[in-house]
CSV table of C-alpha atoms in Angstrom, one decimal:
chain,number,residue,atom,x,y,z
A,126,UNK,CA,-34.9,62.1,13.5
A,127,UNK,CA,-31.8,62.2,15.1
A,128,UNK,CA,-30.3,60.2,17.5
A,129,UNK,CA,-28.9,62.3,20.2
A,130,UNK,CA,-31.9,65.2,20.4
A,131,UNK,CA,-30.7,68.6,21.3
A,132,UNK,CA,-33.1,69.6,23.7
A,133,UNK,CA,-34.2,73.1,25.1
A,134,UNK,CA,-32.7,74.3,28.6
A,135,UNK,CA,-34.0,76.8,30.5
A,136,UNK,CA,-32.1,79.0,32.8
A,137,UNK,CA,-32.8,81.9,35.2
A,138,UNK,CA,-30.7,85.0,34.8
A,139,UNK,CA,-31.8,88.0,37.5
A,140,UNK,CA,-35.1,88.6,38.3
A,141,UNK,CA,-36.4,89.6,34.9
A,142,UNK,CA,-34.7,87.6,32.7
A,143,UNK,CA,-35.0,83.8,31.3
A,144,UNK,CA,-32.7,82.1,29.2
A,145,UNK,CA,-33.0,79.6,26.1
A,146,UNK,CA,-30.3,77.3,25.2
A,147,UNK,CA,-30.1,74.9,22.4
A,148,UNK,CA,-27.7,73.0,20.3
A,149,UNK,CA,-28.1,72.6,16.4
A,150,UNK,CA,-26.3,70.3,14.2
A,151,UNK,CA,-25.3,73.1,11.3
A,152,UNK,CA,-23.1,76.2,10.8
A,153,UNK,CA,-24.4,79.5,12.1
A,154,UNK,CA,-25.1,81.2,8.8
A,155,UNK,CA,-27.9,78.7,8.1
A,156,UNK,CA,-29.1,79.0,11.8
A,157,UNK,CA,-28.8,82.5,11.4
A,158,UNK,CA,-30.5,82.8,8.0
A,159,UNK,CA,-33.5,80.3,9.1
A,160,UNK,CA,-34.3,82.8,12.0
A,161,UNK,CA,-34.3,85.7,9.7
A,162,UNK,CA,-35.6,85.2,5.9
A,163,UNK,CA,-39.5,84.7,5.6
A,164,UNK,CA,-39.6,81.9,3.4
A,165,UNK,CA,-37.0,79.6,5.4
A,166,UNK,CA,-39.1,81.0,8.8
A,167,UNK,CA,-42.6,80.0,7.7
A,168,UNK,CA,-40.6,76.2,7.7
A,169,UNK,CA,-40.6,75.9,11.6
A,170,UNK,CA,-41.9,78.7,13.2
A,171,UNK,CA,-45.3,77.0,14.0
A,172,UNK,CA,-47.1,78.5,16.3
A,173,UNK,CA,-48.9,77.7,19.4
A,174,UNK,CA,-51.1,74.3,19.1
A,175,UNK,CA,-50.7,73.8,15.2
A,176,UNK,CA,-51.3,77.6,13.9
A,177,UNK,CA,-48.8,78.3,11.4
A,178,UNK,CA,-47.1,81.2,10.6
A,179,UNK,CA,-48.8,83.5,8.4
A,180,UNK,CA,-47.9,86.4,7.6
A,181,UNK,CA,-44.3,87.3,7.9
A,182,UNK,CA,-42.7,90.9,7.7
A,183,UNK,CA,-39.1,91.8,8.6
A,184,UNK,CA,-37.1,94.9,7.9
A,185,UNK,CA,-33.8,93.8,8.5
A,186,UNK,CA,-32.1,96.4,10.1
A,187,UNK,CA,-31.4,98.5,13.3
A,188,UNK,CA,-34.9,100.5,14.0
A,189,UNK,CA,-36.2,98.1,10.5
A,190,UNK,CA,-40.1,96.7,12.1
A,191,UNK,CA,-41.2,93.4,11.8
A,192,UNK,CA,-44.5,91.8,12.4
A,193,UNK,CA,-45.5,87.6,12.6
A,194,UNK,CA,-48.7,86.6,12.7
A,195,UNK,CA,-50.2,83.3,12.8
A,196,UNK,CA,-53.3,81.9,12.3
A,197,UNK,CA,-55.6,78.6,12.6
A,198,UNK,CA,-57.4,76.6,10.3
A,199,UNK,CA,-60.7,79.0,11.1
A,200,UNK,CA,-58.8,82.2,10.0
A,201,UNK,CA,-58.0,83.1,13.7
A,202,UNK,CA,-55.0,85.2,13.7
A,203,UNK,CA,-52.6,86.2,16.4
A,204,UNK,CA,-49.1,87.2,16.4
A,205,UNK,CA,-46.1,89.4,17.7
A,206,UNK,CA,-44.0,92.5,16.6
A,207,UNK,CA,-41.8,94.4,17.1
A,208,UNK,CA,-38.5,96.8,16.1
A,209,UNK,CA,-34.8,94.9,15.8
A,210,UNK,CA,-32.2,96.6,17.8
A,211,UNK,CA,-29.0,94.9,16.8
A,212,UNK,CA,-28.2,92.9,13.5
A,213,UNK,CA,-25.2,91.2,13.3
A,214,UNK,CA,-25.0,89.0,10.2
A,215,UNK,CA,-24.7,86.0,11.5
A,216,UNK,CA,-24.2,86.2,15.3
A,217,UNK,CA,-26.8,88.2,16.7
A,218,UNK,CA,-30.1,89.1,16.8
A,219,UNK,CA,-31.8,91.4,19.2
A,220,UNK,CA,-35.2,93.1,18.9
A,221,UNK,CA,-38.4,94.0,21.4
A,222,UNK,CA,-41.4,91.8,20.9
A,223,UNK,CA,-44.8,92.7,21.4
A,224,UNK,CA,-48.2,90.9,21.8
A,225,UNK,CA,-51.1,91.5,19.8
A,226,UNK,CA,-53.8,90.7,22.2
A,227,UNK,CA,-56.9,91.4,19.3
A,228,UNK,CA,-56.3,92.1,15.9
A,229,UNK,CA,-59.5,94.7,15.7
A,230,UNK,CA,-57.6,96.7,17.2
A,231,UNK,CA,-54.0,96.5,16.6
A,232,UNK,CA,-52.4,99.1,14.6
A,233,UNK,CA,-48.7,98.4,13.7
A,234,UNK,CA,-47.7,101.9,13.2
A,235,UNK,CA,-48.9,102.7,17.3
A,236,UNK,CA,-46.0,103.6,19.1
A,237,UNK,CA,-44.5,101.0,21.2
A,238,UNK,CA,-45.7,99.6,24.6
A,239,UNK,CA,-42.5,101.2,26.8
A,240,UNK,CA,-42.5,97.7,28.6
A,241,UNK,CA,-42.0,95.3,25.5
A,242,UNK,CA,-40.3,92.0,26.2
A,243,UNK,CA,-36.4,92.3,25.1
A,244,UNK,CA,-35.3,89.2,23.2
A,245,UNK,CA,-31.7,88.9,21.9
A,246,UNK,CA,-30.0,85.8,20.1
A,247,UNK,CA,-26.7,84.6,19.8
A,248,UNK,CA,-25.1,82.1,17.7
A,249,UNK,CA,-21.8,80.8,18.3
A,250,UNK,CA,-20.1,78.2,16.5
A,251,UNK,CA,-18.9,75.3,18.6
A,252,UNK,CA,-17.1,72.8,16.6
A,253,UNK,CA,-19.5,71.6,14.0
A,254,UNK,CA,-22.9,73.0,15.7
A,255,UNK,CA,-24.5,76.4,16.8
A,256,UNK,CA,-25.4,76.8,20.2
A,257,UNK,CA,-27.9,79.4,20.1
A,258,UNK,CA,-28.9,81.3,23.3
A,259,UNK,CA,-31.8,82.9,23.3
A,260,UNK,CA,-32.1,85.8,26.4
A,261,UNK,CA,-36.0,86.9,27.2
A,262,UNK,CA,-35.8,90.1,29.1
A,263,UNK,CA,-39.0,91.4,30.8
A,264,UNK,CA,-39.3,94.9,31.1
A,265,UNK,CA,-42.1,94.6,33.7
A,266,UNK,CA,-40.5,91.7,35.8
A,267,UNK,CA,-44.2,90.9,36.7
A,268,UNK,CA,-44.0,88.4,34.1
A,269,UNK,CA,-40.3,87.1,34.6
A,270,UNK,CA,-41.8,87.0,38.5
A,271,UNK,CA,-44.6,84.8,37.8
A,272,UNK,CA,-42.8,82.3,36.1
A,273,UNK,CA,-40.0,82.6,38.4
A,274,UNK,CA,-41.5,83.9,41.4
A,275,UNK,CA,-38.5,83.3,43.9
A,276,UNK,CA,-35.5,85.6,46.4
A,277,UNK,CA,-32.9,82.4,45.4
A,278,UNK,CA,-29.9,83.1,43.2
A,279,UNK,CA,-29.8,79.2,42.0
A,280,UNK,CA,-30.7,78.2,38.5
A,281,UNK,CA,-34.5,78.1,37.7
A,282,UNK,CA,-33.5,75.3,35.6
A,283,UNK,CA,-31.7,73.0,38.7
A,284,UNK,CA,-35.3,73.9,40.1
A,285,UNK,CA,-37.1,72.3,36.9
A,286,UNK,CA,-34.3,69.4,37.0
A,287,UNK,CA,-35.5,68.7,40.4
A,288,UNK,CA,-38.9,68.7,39.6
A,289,UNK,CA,-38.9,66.9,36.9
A,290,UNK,CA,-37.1,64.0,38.9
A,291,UNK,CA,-39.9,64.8,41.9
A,292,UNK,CA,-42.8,64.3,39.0
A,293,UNK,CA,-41.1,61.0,37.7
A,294,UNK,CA,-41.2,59.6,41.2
A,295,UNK,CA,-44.0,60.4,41.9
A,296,UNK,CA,-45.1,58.3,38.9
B,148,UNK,CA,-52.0,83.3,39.3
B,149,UNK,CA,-51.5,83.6,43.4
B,150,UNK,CA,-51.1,80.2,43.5
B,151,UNK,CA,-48.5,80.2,40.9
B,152,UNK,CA,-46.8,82.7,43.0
B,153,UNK,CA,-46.8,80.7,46.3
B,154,UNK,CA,-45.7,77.5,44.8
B,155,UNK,CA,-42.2,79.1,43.1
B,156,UNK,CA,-41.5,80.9,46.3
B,157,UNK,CA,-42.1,77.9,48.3
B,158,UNK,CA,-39.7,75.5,45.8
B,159,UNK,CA,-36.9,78.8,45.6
B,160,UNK,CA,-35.1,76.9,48.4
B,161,UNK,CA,-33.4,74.3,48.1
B,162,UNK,CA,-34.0,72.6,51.3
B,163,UNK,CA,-37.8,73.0,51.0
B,164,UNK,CA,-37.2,71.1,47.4
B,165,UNK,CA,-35.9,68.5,49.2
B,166,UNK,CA,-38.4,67.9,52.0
B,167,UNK,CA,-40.3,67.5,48.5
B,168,UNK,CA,-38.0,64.9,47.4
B,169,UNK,CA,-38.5,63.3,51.1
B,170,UNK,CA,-42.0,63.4,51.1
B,171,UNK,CA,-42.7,62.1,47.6
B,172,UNK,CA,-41.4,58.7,48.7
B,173,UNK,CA,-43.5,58.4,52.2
B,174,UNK,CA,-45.1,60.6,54.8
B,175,UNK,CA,-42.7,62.2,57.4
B,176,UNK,CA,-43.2,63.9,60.6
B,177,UNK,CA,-41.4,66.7,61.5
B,178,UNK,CA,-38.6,64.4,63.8
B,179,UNK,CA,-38.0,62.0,60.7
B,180,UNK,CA,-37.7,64.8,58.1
B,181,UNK,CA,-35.3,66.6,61.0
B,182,UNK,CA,-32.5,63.7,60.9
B,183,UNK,CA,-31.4,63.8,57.1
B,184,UNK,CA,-31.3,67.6,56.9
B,185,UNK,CA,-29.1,68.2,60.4
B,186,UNK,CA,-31.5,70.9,61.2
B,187,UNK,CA,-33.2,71.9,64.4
B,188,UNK,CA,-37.1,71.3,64.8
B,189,UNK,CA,-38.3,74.7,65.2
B,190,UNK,CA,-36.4,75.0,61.3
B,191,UNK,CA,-37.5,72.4,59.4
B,192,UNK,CA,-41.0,73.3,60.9
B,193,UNK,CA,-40.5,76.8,59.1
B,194,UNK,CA,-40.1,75.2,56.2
B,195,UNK,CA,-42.6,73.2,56.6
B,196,UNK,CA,-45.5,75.9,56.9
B,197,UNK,CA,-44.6,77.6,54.2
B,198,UNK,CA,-44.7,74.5,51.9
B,199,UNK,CA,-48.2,74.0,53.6
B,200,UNK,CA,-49.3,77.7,52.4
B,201,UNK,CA,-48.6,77.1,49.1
B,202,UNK,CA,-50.4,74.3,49.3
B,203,UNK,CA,-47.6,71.8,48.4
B,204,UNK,CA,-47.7,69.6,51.7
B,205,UNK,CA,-51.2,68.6,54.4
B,206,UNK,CA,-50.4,67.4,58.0
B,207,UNK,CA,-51.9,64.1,58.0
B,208,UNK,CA,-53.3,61.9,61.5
B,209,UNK,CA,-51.5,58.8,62.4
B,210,UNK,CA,-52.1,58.3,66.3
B,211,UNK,CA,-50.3,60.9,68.3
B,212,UNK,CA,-48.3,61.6,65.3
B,213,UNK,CA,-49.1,64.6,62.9
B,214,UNK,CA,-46.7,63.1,59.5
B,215,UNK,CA,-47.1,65.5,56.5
B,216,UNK,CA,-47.9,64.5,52.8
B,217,UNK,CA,-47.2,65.6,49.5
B,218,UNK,CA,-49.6,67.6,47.3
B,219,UNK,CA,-48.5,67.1,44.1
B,220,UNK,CA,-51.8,68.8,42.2
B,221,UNK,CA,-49.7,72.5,42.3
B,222,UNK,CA,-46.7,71.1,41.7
B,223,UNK,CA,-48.0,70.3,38.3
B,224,UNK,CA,-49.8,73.0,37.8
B,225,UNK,CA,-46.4,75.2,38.0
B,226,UNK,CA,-44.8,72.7,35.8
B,227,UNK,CA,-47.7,72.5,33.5
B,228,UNK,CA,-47.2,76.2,33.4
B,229,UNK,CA,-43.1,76.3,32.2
B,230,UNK,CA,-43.5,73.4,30.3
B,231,UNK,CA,-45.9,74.9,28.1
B,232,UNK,CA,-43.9,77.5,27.1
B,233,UNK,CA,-40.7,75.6,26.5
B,234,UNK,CA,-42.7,72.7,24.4
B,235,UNK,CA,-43.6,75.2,22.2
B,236,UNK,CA,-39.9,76.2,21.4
B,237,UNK,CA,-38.8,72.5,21.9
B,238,UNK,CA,-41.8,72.0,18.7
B,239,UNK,CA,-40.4,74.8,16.8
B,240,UNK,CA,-36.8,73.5,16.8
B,241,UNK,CA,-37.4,70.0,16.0
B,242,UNK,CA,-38.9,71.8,12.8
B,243,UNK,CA,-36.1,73.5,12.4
B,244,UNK,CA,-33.7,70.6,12.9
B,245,UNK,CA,-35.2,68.9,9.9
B,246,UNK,CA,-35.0,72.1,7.9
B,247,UNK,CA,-31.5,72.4,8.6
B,248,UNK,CA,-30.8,69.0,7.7
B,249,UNK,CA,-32.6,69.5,4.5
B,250,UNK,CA,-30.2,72.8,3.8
B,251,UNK,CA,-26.9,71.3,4.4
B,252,UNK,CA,-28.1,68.4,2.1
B,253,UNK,CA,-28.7,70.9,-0.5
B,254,UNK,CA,-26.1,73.3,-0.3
B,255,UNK,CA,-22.8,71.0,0.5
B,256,UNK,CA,-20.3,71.1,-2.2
B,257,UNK,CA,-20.8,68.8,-5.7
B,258,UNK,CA,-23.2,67.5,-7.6
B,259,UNK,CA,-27.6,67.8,-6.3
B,260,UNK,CA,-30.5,67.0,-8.0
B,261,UNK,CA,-32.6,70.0,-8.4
């Protein structure tokens, strides 16, 4: 592993929106590439608690679909999809993302939910690494509220700074 | 979900995350916690009910005093809560950090076994 871990940061941005930031030692185009071609995806995008992801679709284009799902060692499957936006090889990546609550009854050809979570990625190159950032955007900010629930301007992430320090005290 | 609510509009200000940081190392009444801040009484006692809606502080009995304690159980709950999500993306990149390190070894000029 290495040494110095890049680690996640999270930051607040408005009232509906929550940003990812987070280093990687390599050029963008492999960044890029692993965030886009199946068979490099299936490598690290594990799900939630140990499901892995299995089945991958992606139509690579503006308006192209794409649809992940994962699933557990008893065959229970849940996932996202959704339609990509913006496709710039290899700087960014935007595209809504929806959540298939119960796969009896999701159909992948329904149109949209109007209130779909924006996502958009960026890579930049910085030296010899990528910093990716990685903007959520809720489209009902009831979501973005709960996590953030808050009238203060400051950085959600000073707040999780603080709290972690508050936590480590506490002991 | 309400209680979620409560607690990240109760820690949205600053000073009210300090009191936090006051109160985590001993109980303080409302004159001790009213010295390091430079704010008048009838303030830091604003503050101090709505950290006690949300559950995040108690008013405790020691003699005539009325010192307040920390709560720490919804603290962790809303941390519990954020740190969920971003362990799962912290997980994912870690993978992905040993993919790319796999790639570059790979694909870098000259000569690679197959």
């Amino acid at each position: 592993m290495n040494s110095k871990q890049n680690v996640v940061k999270m930051i607040r941005k408005g009232d509906t929106e929550v940003v990812f930031q987070r280093y990687f030692d390599a050029p963008r185009e492999l960044v890029f590439d692993c965030h886009t071609k199946p068979e490099l995806m299936r490598r690290w995008l594990i799900g939630p608690e140990g499901m892995v992801l299995d089945t991958c679709e992606q139509d690579l284009r503006v308006g192209g679909k794409y649809l992940y799902l994962y699933a557990d060692e008893k065959g229970n499957k849940s996932g996202v999809y959704g339609t990509f936006r913006e496709v710039v090889v290899p700087e960014t990546l935007s595209n809504t993302e929806n959540y298939i609550m119960d796969m009896e009854t999701f159909d992948a050809n329904a149109p949209e939910d109007p209130n779909a979570t924006f996502e958009s990625r960026t890579f930049t190159t910085e030296g010899k690494r990528t910093l990716m950032t990685h903007l959520c955007r809720y489209a009902s900010p009831d979501i973005c509220k709960m996590m953030v629930e808050s009238g203060a301007a400051d950085g959600m992430a000073e707040c999780y700074l603080e709290l972690d320090r508050l936590l480590g005290e506490m002991g | 979900m309400q209680t979620l609510d409560a607690t990240f509009s109760a820690l949205a200000d600053p000073t009210r995350r300090a009191i936090l940081m006051h109160l985590a190392k001993k109980d303080l009444t409302v004159m001790e916690l009213t010295k390091p801040f430079q704010m008048s009484q009838p303030a830091i006692s604003k503050h101090l009910k709505i950290l006690e809606e949300a559950g995040l502080i108690t008013t405790t009995r020691r003699a005539q005093e009325r010192p307040r304690r920390l709560q720490t159980a919804p603290l962790k709950e809303a941390v519990d809560w954020m740190e969920k999500y971003r362990q799962i993306w912290e997980k994912r990149y870690q993978a992905l950090d040993g993919l790319l390190e796999e790639l570059q070894n790979i694909q870098p000029k000259g000569v690679r076994k197959k």
